[in-house]
XYZ file of C-alpha atoms in Angstrom:
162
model
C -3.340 6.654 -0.504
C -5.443 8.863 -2.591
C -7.549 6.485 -5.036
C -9.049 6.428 -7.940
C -11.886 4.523 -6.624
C -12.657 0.420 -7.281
C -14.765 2.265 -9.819
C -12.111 2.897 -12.065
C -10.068 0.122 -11.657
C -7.940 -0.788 -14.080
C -5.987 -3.671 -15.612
C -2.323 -3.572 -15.324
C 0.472 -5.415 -16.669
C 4.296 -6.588 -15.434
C 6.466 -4.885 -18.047
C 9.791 -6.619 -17.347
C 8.671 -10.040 -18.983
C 9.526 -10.373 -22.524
C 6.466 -11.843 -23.289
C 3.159 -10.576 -23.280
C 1.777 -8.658 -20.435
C -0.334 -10.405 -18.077
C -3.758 -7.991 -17.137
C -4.328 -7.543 -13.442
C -7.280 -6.198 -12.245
C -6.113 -3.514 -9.836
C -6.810 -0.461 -8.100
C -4.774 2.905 -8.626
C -3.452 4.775 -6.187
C -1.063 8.176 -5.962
C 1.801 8.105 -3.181
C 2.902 11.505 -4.139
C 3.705 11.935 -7.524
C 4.474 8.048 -8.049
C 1.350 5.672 -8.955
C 0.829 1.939 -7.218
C -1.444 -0.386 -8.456
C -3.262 -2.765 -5.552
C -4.424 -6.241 -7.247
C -8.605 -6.163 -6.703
C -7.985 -9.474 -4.778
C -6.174 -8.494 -2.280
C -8.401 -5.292 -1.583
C -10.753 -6.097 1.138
C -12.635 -2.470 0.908
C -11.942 1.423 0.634
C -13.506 2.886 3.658
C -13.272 6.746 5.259
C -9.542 6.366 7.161
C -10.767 5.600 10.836
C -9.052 7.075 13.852
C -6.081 5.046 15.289
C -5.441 3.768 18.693
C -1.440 4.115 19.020
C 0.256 1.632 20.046
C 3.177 1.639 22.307
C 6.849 0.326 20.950
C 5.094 0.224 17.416
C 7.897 1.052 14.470
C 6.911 4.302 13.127
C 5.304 3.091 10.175
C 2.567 1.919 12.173
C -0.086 4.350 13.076
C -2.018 2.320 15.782
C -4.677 -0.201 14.851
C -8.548 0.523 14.099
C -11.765 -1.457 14.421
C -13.141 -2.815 11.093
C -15.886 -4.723 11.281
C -16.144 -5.279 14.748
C -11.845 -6.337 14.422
C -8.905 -4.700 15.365
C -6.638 -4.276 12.118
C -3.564 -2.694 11.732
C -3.042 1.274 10.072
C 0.189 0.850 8.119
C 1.327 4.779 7.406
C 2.717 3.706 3.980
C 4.737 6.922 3.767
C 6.535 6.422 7.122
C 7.334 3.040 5.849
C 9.478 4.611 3.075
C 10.962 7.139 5.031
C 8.866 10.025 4.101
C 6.758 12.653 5.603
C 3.476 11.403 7.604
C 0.564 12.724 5.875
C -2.177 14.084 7.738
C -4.993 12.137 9.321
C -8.279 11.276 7.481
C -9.323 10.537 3.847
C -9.243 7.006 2.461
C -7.834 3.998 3.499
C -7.852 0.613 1.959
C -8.374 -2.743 3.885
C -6.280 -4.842 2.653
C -6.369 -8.315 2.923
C -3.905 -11.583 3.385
C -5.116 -14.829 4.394
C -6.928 -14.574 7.620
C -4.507 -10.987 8.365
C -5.951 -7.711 7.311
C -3.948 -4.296 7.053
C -5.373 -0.946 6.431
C -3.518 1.532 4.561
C -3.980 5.341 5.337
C -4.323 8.530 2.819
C -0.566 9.219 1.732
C -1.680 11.938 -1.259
C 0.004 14.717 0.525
C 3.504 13.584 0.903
C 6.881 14.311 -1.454
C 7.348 11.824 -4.292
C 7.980 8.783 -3.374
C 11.128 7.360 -3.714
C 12.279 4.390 -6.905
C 12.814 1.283 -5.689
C 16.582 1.683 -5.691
C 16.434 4.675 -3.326
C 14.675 2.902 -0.718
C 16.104 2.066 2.435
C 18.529 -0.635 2.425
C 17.886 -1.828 6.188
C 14.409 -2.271 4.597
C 14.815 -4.843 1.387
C 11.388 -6.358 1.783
C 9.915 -2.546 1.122
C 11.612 -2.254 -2.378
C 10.073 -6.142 -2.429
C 6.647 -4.284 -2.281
C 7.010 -1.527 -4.166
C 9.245 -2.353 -6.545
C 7.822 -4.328 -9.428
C 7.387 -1.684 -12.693
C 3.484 -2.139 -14.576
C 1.421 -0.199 -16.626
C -2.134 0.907 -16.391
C -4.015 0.532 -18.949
C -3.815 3.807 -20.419
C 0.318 3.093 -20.506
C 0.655 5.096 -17.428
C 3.725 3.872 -15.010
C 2.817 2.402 -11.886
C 4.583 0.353 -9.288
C 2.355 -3.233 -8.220
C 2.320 -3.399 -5.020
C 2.986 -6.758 -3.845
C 0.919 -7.727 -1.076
C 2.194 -10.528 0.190
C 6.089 -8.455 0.425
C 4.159 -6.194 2.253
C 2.849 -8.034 4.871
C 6.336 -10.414 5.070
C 8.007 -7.371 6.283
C 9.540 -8.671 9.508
C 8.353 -5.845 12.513
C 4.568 -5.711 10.557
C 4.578 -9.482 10.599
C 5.069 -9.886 14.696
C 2.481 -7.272 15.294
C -0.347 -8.966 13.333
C 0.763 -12.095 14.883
């Protein structure tokens, strides 16, 4: 993901409730020409993408794991997991962070637009789950929230980090 940095993170709001919109300190991201916004909580640190150990029978999404902090953690390829074009190795990558299970997340700046929620893969419904959920920064700019927690559910992801 190419960010915008924690320093210019921004509040963002649901805009499918009626009622009003709920700020959510987040951090911005580009996946191509589409914008996702990661809540602050769930962001663990943005760190210089480490080089991946591959590992063997992983689903293509997955790029290998990496040591953080003295732990191996998962490198999700974010735009394999939507069926688009790897990006190449280095920049940024974000640590994210669910419960005790951590998940870094690669640069993906390079790649096609990404896909709406409705064109995603249907053999995949818990990636439109993630990326799926419309917001707006707080300059009214559209972004998709991604949702953590979907992300991390997704069944092949889930077994690896065990």
């Amino acid at each position: 993901m190419s960010l915008r940095g924690v320093r210019n993170a921004t509040a963002v709001s649901a805009v499918e409730a009626p009622s009003a919109p709920v700020a959510l300190p987040a951090l911005v991201a580009a996946l191509g020409v589409e914008h996702v916004a990661v809540p602050l909580s769930a962001v663990a640190a943005v760190v210089a993408a480490p080089p991946a150990v591959p590992l063997p029978a992983a689903p293509a999404y997955l790029r290998g794991v990496v040591v953080w902090q003295g732990q191996l953690v998962p490198l999700l390829d974010v735009a394999a997991l939507v069926d688009l074009e790897a990006p190449p190795a280095g920049g940024e990558a974000v640590v994210l962070r669910q419960g005790e299970a951590e998940l870094a997340v690669p640069d993906v700046e390079s790649i096609p637009p990404a896909p709406d929620a409705a064109a995603l893969p249907v053999h995949r419904p818990a990636v439109a789950d993630a990326f799926g959920r419309p917001a707006r920064a707080a300059d009214g700019a559209p972004v998709r929230l991604l949702d953590v927690a979907a992300l991390f559910a997704i069944a092949e992801l889930t077994a690896v980090l065990g």
